[in-house]
Amino acid sequence: GALRRCRSPYYILSDKAEKEAAEIIAKNWEFLGSDFQEDSRRLFGTTRSPGGKLAALIEISKRVPSNARVHYIDGDVEVIQSVLEEGPDEMKSWRIYWTNWETEAGLGSTVKPSFLQDYDGTRAVEMELDDFVELVGTGVIMGYPYTHRNEEYKTGGS
């Protein structure tokens, strides 16, 4: 239900074909069904982006203004790592979040990926479900030290 409150544009990336992804969306999230039909420009699946999620994200990066704040959220460790390491310059300012929500369904890993520690918290962090709800509802996650990039804010200095 959190996406109902989202006022910012968002995309859905799937490892399924757009038709199947649209059917799953309509079945599980009826309120999104009309926005995410098979031919929606905001739905990326294996038909539209056969190069996978990174290819879809590169396409999305060409659509958004350079000054837009983009948040990418995924539970797939390999995708997160490829975005961080192989993503084009246009994606360097994006906030990348890894989630372990899939573990509740018996999928994915509960172990935080070690490569996340290579980033200083301004670009890649773990995201909890409550933080996602806050991000969708307000556009920011309050209390994260990387809300502003200047060192003075991060360190609490004057």
JSON list of C-alpha atoms in Angstrom, two decimals, residues 16-146:
[
{"chain": "A", "resi": 16, "resn": "LYS", "atom": "CA", "xyz": [9.88, -11.75, -16.15]},
{"chain": "A", "resi": 17, "resn": "ALA", "atom": "CA", "xyz": [8.44, -10.72, -19.53]},
{"chain": "A", "resi": 18, "resn": "GLU", "atom": "CA", "xyz": [6.32, -7.55, -19.39]},
{"chain": "A", "resi": 19, "resn": "LYS", "atom": "CA", "xyz": [3.07, -9.44, -19.99]},
{"chain": "A", "resi": 20, "resn": "GLU", "atom": "CA", "xyz": [3.68, -11.81, -17.07]},
{"chain": "A", "resi": 21, "resn": "ALA", "atom": "CA", "xyz": [4.95, -8.98, -14.86]},
{"chain": "A", "resi": 22, "resn": "ALA", "atom": "CA", "xyz": [1.84, -6.89, -15.63]},
{"chain": "A", "resi": 23, "resn": "GLU", "atom": "CA", "xyz": [-0.39, -9.85, -14.71]},
{"chain": "A", "resi": 24, "resn": "ILE", "atom": "CA", "xyz": [1.42, -10.32, -11.40]},
{"chain": "A", "resi": 25, "resn": "ILE", "atom": "CA", "xyz": [1.17, -6.61, -10.62]},
{"chain": "A", "resi": 26, "resn": "ALA", "atom": "CA", "xyz": [-2.57, -6.53, -11.43]},
{"chain": "A", "resi": 27, "resn": "LYS", "atom": "CA", "xyz": [-3.20, -9.63, -9.31]},
{"chain": "A", "resi": 28, "resn": "ASN", "atom": "CA", "xyz": [-1.19, -8.55, -6.26]},
{"chain": "A", "resi": 29, "resn": "TRP", "atom": "CA", "xyz": [-1.51, -4.77, -6.38]},
{"chain": "A", "resi": 30, "resn": "GLU", "atom": "CA", "xyz": [-4.81, -3.90, -8.07]},
{"chain": "A", "resi": 31, "resn": "PHE", "atom": "CA", "xyz": [-4.25, -0.16, -7.63]},
{"chain": "A", "resi": 32, "resn": "LEU", "atom": "CA", "xyz": [-1.15, -0.40, -9.85]},
{"chain": "A", "resi": 33, "resn": "GLY", "atom": "CA", "xyz": [-2.82, -2.50, -12.56]},
{"chain": "A", "resi": 34, "resn": "SER", "atom": "CA", "xyz": [-3.94, 0.41, -14.73]},
{"chain": "A", "resi": 35, "resn": "ASP", "atom": "CA", "xyz": [-0.52, 2.13, -14.56]},
{"chain": "A", "resi": 36, "resn": "PHE", "atom": "CA", "xyz": [1.54, -0.97, -15.28]},
{"chain": "A", "resi": 37, "resn": "GLN", "atom": "CA", "xyz": [0.04, -2.68, -18.30]},
{"chain": "A", "resi": 38, "resn": "GLU", "atom": "CA", "xyz": [2.24, -4.78, -20.56]},
{"chain": "A", "resi": 39, "resn": "ASP", "atom": "CA", "xyz": [3.02, -1.76, -22.76]},
{"chain": "A", "resi": 40, "resn": "SER", "atom": "CA", "xyz": [3.71, 0.70, -19.94]},
{"chain": "A", "resi": 41, "resn": "ARG", "atom": "CA", "xyz": [6.85, 2.78, -20.45]},
{"chain": "A", "resi": 42, "resn": "ARG", "atom": "CA", "xyz": [7.50, 2.40, -16.71]},
{"chain": "A", "resi": 43, "resn": "LEU", "atom": "CA", "xyz": [7.54, -1.41, -16.72]},
{"chain": "A", "resi": 44, "resn": "PHE", "atom": "CA", "xyz": [10.76, -3.12, -17.74]},
{"chain": "A", "resi": 45, "resn": "GLY", "atom": "CA", "xyz": [10.89, -6.87, -18.17]},
{"chain": "A", "resi": 46, "resn": "THR", "atom": "CA", "xyz": [12.91, -9.34, -20.18]},
{"chain": "A", "resi": 47, "resn": "THR", "atom": "CA", "xyz": [11.20, -8.43, -23.47]},
{"chain": "A", "resi": 48, "resn": "ARG", "atom": "CA", "xyz": [11.98, -4.71, -23.36]},
{"chain": "A", "resi": 49, "resn": "SER", "atom": "CA", "xyz": [15.38, -5.05, -21.73]},
{"chain": "A", "resi": 50, "resn": "PRO", "atom": "CA", "xyz": [16.92, -8.40, -22.66]},
{"chain": "A", "resi": 51, "resn": "GLY", "atom": "CA", "xyz": [20.18, -7.17, -21.14]},
{"chain": "A", "resi": 52, "resn": "GLY", "atom": "CA", "xyz": [18.64, -7.48, -17.67]},
{"chain": "A", "resi": 53, "resn": "LYS", "atom": "CA", "xyz": [18.04, -4.94, -14.96]},
{"chain": "A", "resi": 54, "resn": "LEU", "atom": "CA", "xyz": [21.28, -3.05, -15.55]},
{"chain": "A", "resi": 55, "resn": "ALA", "atom": "CA", "xyz": [20.27, -2.46, -19.19]},
{"chain": "A", "resi": 56, "resn": "ALA", "atom": "CA", "xyz": [16.84, -1.28, -18.01]},
{"chain": "A", "resi": 57, "resn": "LEU", "atom": "CA", "xyz": [18.43, 1.09, -15.51]},
{"chain": "A", "resi": 58, "resn": "ILE", "atom": "CA", "xyz": [20.69, 2.52, -18.18]},
{"chain": "A", "resi": 59, "resn": "GLU", "atom": "CA", "xyz": [17.59, 3.20, -20.31]},
{"chain": "A", "resi": 60, "resn": "ILE", "atom": "CA", "xyz": [15.89, 4.84, -17.34]},
{"chain": "A", "resi": 61, "resn": "SER", "atom": "CA", "xyz": [18.99, 6.96, -16.68]},
{"chain": "A", "resi": 62, "resn": "LYS", "atom": "CA", "xyz": [18.55, 8.45, -20.16]},
{"chain": "A", "resi": 63, "resn": "ARG", "atom": "CA", "xyz": [14.97, 9.49, -19.33]},
{"chain": "A", "resi": 64, "resn": "VAL", "atom": "CA", "xyz": [15.44, 11.27, -16.03]},
{"chain": "A", "resi": 65, "resn": "PRO", "atom": "CA", "xyz": [16.82, 14.79, -15.70]},
{"chain": "A", "resi": 66, "resn": "SER", "atom": "CA", "xyz": [20.45, 14.93, -14.59]},
{"chain": "A", "resi": 67, "resn": "ASN", "atom": "CA", "xyz": [19.50, 16.78, -11.40]},
{"chain": "A", "resi": 68, "resn": "ALA", "atom": "CA", "xyz": [16.80, 14.28, -10.37]},
{"chain": "A", "resi": 69, "resn": "ARG", "atom": "CA", "xyz": [17.30, 12.29, -7.19]},
{"chain": "A", "resi": 70, "resn": "VAL", "atom": "CA", "xyz": [16.93, 8.64, -8.16]},
{"chain": "A", "resi": 71, "resn": "HIS", "atom": "CA", "xyz": [16.60, 5.79, -5.67]},
{"chain": "A", "resi": 72, "resn": "TYR", "atom": "CA", "xyz": [17.12, 2.21, -6.84]},
{"chain": "A", "resi": 73, "resn": "ILE", "atom": "CA", "xyz": [15.94, -0.57, -4.51]},
{"chain": "A", "resi": 74, "resn": "ASP", "atom": "CA", "xyz": [16.57, -4.28, -5.11]},
{"chain": "A", "resi": 75, "resn": "GLY", "atom": "CA", "xyz": [17.11, -7.48, -3.17]},
{"chain": "A", "resi": 76, "resn": "ASP", "atom": "CA", "xyz": [19.32, -9.03, -5.83]},
{"chain": "A", "resi": 77, "resn": "VAL", "atom": "CA", "xyz": [22.91, -8.70, -4.65]},
{"chain": "A", "resi": 78, "resn": "GLU", "atom": "CA", "xyz": [24.38, -9.31, -8.11]},
{"chain": "A", "resi": 79, "resn": "VAL", "atom": "CA", "xyz": [22.26, -6.56, -9.68]},
{"chain": "A", "resi": 80, "resn": "ILE", "atom": "CA", "xyz": [23.16, -4.08, -6.91]},
{"chain": "A", "resi": 81, "resn": "GLN", "atom": "CA", "xyz": [26.84, -4.84, -7.35]},
{"chain": "A", "resi": 82, "resn": "SER", "atom": "CA", "xyz": [26.70, -4.49, -11.15]},
{"chain": "A", "resi": 83, "resn": "VAL", "atom": "CA", "xyz": [24.87, -1.15, -10.85]},
{"chain": "A", "resi": 84, "resn": "LEU", "atom": "CA", "xyz": [27.52, 0.14, -8.48]},
{"chain": "A", "resi": 85, "resn": "GLU", "atom": "CA", "xyz": [30.49, -1.17, -10.44]},
{"chain": "A", "resi": 86, "resn": "GLU", "atom": "CA", "xyz": [29.33, -1.03, -14.07]},
{"chain": "A", "resi": 87, "resn": "GLY", "atom": "CA", "xyz": [26.67, 1.68, -14.12]},
{"chain": "A", "resi": 88, "resn": "PRO", "atom": "CA", "xyz": [27.37, 4.69, -16.35]},
{"chain": "A", "resi": 89, "resn": "ASP", "atom": "CA", "xyz": [28.30, 8.11, -15.00]},
{"chain": "A", "resi": 90, "resn": "GLU", "atom": "CA", "xyz": [24.65, 9.20, -15.14]},
{"chain": "A", "resi": 91, "resn": "MET", "atom": "CA", "xyz": [23.97, 6.72, -12.34]},
{"chain": "A", "resi": 92, "resn": "LYS", "atom": "CA", "xyz": [26.81, 7.81, -10.04]},
{"chain": "A", "resi": 93, "resn": "SER", "atom": "CA", "xyz": [24.53, 10.16, -8.10]},
{"chain": "A", "resi": 94, "resn": "TRP", "atom": "CA", "xyz": [21.78, 7.57, -7.62]},
{"chain": "A", "resi": 95, "resn": "ARG", "atom": "CA", "xyz": [21.05, 6.18, -4.17]},
{"chain": "A", "resi": 96, "resn": "ILE", "atom": "CA", "xyz": [21.31, 2.39, -4.25]},
{"chain": "A", "resi": 97, "resn": "TYR", "atom": "CA", "xyz": [19.54, 0.30, -1.61]},
{"chain": "A", "resi": 98, "resn": "TRP", "atom": "CA", "xyz": [19.88, -3.41, -0.94]},
{"chain": "A", "resi": 99, "resn": "THR", "atom": "CA", "xyz": [16.98, -5.09, 0.82]},
{"chain": "A", "resi": 100, "resn": "ASN", "atom": "CA", "xyz": [16.67, -8.49, 2.42]},
{"chain": "A", "resi": 101, "resn": "TRP", "atom": "CA", "xyz": [12.86, -8.52, 2.34]},
{"chain": "A", "resi": 102, "resn": "GLU", "atom": "CA", "xyz": [12.90, -11.60, 0.13]},
{"chain": "A", "resi": 103, "resn": "THR", "atom": "CA", "xyz": [14.25, -13.65, 3.03]},
{"chain": "A", "resi": 104, "resn": "GLU", "atom": "CA", "xyz": [10.81, -13.52, 4.66]},
{"chain": "A", "resi": 105, "resn": "ALA", "atom": "CA", "xyz": [9.54, -15.48, 1.66]},
{"chain": "A", "resi": 106, "resn": "GLY", "atom": "CA", "xyz": [12.45, -17.93, 1.88]},
{"chain": "A", "resi": 107, "resn": "LEU", "atom": "CA", "xyz": [14.36, -16.27, -0.98]},
{"chain": "A", "resi": 108, "resn": "GLY", "atom": "CA", "xyz": [17.57, -14.30, -1.04]},
{"chain": "A", "resi": 109, "resn": "SER", "atom": "CA", "xyz": [20.19, -13.85, 1.64]},
{"chain": "A", "resi": 110, "resn": "THR", "atom": "CA", "xyz": [20.01, -12.39, 5.12]},
{"chain": "A", "resi": 111, "resn": "VAL", "atom": "CA", "xyz": [23.73, -11.61, 5.05]},
{"chain": "A", "resi": 112, "resn": "LYS", "atom": "CA", "xyz": [24.54, -8.02, 4.19]},
{"chain": "A", "resi": 113, "resn": "PRO", "atom": "CA", "xyz": [26.73, -8.00, 1.07]},
{"chain": "A", "resi": 114, "resn": "SER", "atom": "CA", "xyz": [30.34, -7.25, 2.02]},
{"chain": "A", "resi": 115, "resn": "PHE", "atom": "CA", "xyz": [30.85, -4.93, -0.97]},
{"chain": "A", "resi": 116, "resn": "LEU", "atom": "CA", "xyz": [28.44, -2.38, 0.59]},
{"chain": "A", "resi": 117, "resn": "GLN", "atom": "CA", "xyz": [31.14, -1.48, 3.11]},
{"chain": "A", "resi": 118, "resn": "ASP", "atom": "CA", "xyz": [33.24, -0.18, 0.21]},
{"chain": "A", "resi": 119, "resn": "TYR", "atom": "CA", "xyz": [30.80, 2.76, -0.05]},
{"chain": "A", "resi": 120, "resn": "ASP", "atom": "CA", "xyz": [30.62, 5.56, 2.48]},
{"chain": "A", "resi": 121, "resn": "GLY", "atom": "CA", "xyz": [26.85, 5.49, 2.99]},
{"chain": "A", "resi": 122, "resn": "THR", "atom": "CA", "xyz": [26.20, 8.22, 0.43]},
{"chain": "A", "resi": 123, "resn": "ARG", "atom": "CA", "xyz": [25.50, 5.82, -2.38]},
{"chain": "A", "resi": 124, "resn": "ALA", "atom": "CA", "xyz": [24.79, 2.26, -1.25]},
{"chain": "A", "resi": 125, "resn": "VAL", "atom": "CA", "xyz": [23.20, 1.06, 1.96]},
{"chain": "A", "resi": 126, "resn": "GLU", "atom": "CA", "xyz": [20.88, -1.60, 3.31]},
{"chain": "A", "resi": 127, "resn": "MET", "atom": "CA", "xyz": [17.22, -0.57, 3.43]},
{"chain": "A", "resi": 128, "resn": "GLU", "atom": "CA", "xyz": [14.66, -1.81, 5.94]},
{"chain": "A", "resi": 129, "resn": "LEU", "atom": "CA", "xyz": [10.98, -2.04, 5.03]},
{"chain": "A", "resi": 130, "resn": "ASP", "atom": "CA", "xyz": [10.07, 0.87, 7.35]},
{"chain": "A", "resi": 131, "resn": "ASP", "atom": "CA", "xyz": [12.63, 3.04, 5.55]},
{"chain": "A", "resi": 132, "resn": "PHE", "atom": "CA", "xyz": [11.05, 2.13, 2.21]},
{"chain": "A", "resi": 133, "resn": "VAL", "atom": "CA", "xyz": [7.62, 3.20, 3.43]},
{"chain": "A", "resi": 134, "resn": "GLU", "atom": "CA", "xyz": [9.11, 6.50, 4.65]},
{"chain": "A", "resi": 135, "resn": "LEU", "atom": "CA", "xyz": [10.95, 7.07, 1.36]},
{"chain": "A", "resi": 136, "resn": "VAL", "atom": "CA", "xyz": [7.85, 6.43, -0.72]},
{"chain": "A", "resi": 137, "resn": "GLY", "atom": "CA", "xyz": [5.65, 8.59, 1.48]},
{"chain": "A", "resi": 138, "resn": "THR", "atom": "CA", "xyz": [7.96, 11.59, 1.91]},
{"chain": "A", "resi": 139, "resn": "GLY", "atom": "CA", "xyz": [10.68, 11.30, -0.72]},
{"chain": "A", "resi": 140, "resn": "VAL", "atom": "CA", "xyz": [13.42, 11.13, 1.93]},
{"chain": "A", "resi": 141, "resn": "ILE", "atom": "CA", "xyz": [14.49, 8.87, 4.77]},
{"chain": "A", "resi": 142, "resn": "MET", "atom": "CA", "xyz": [14.83, 10.98, 7.89]},
{"chain": "A", "resi": 143, "resn": "GLY", "atom": "CA", "xyz": [17.81, 10.30, 10.11]},
{"chain": "A", "resi": 144, "resn": "TYR", "atom": "CA", "xyz": [20.13, 8.87, 7.49]},
{"chain": "A", "resi": 145, "resn": "PRO", "atom": "CA", "xyz": [23.48, 10.67, 7.73]},
{"chain": "A", "resi": 146, "resn": "TYR", "atom": "CA", "xyz": [23.81, 10.93, 3.97]}
]
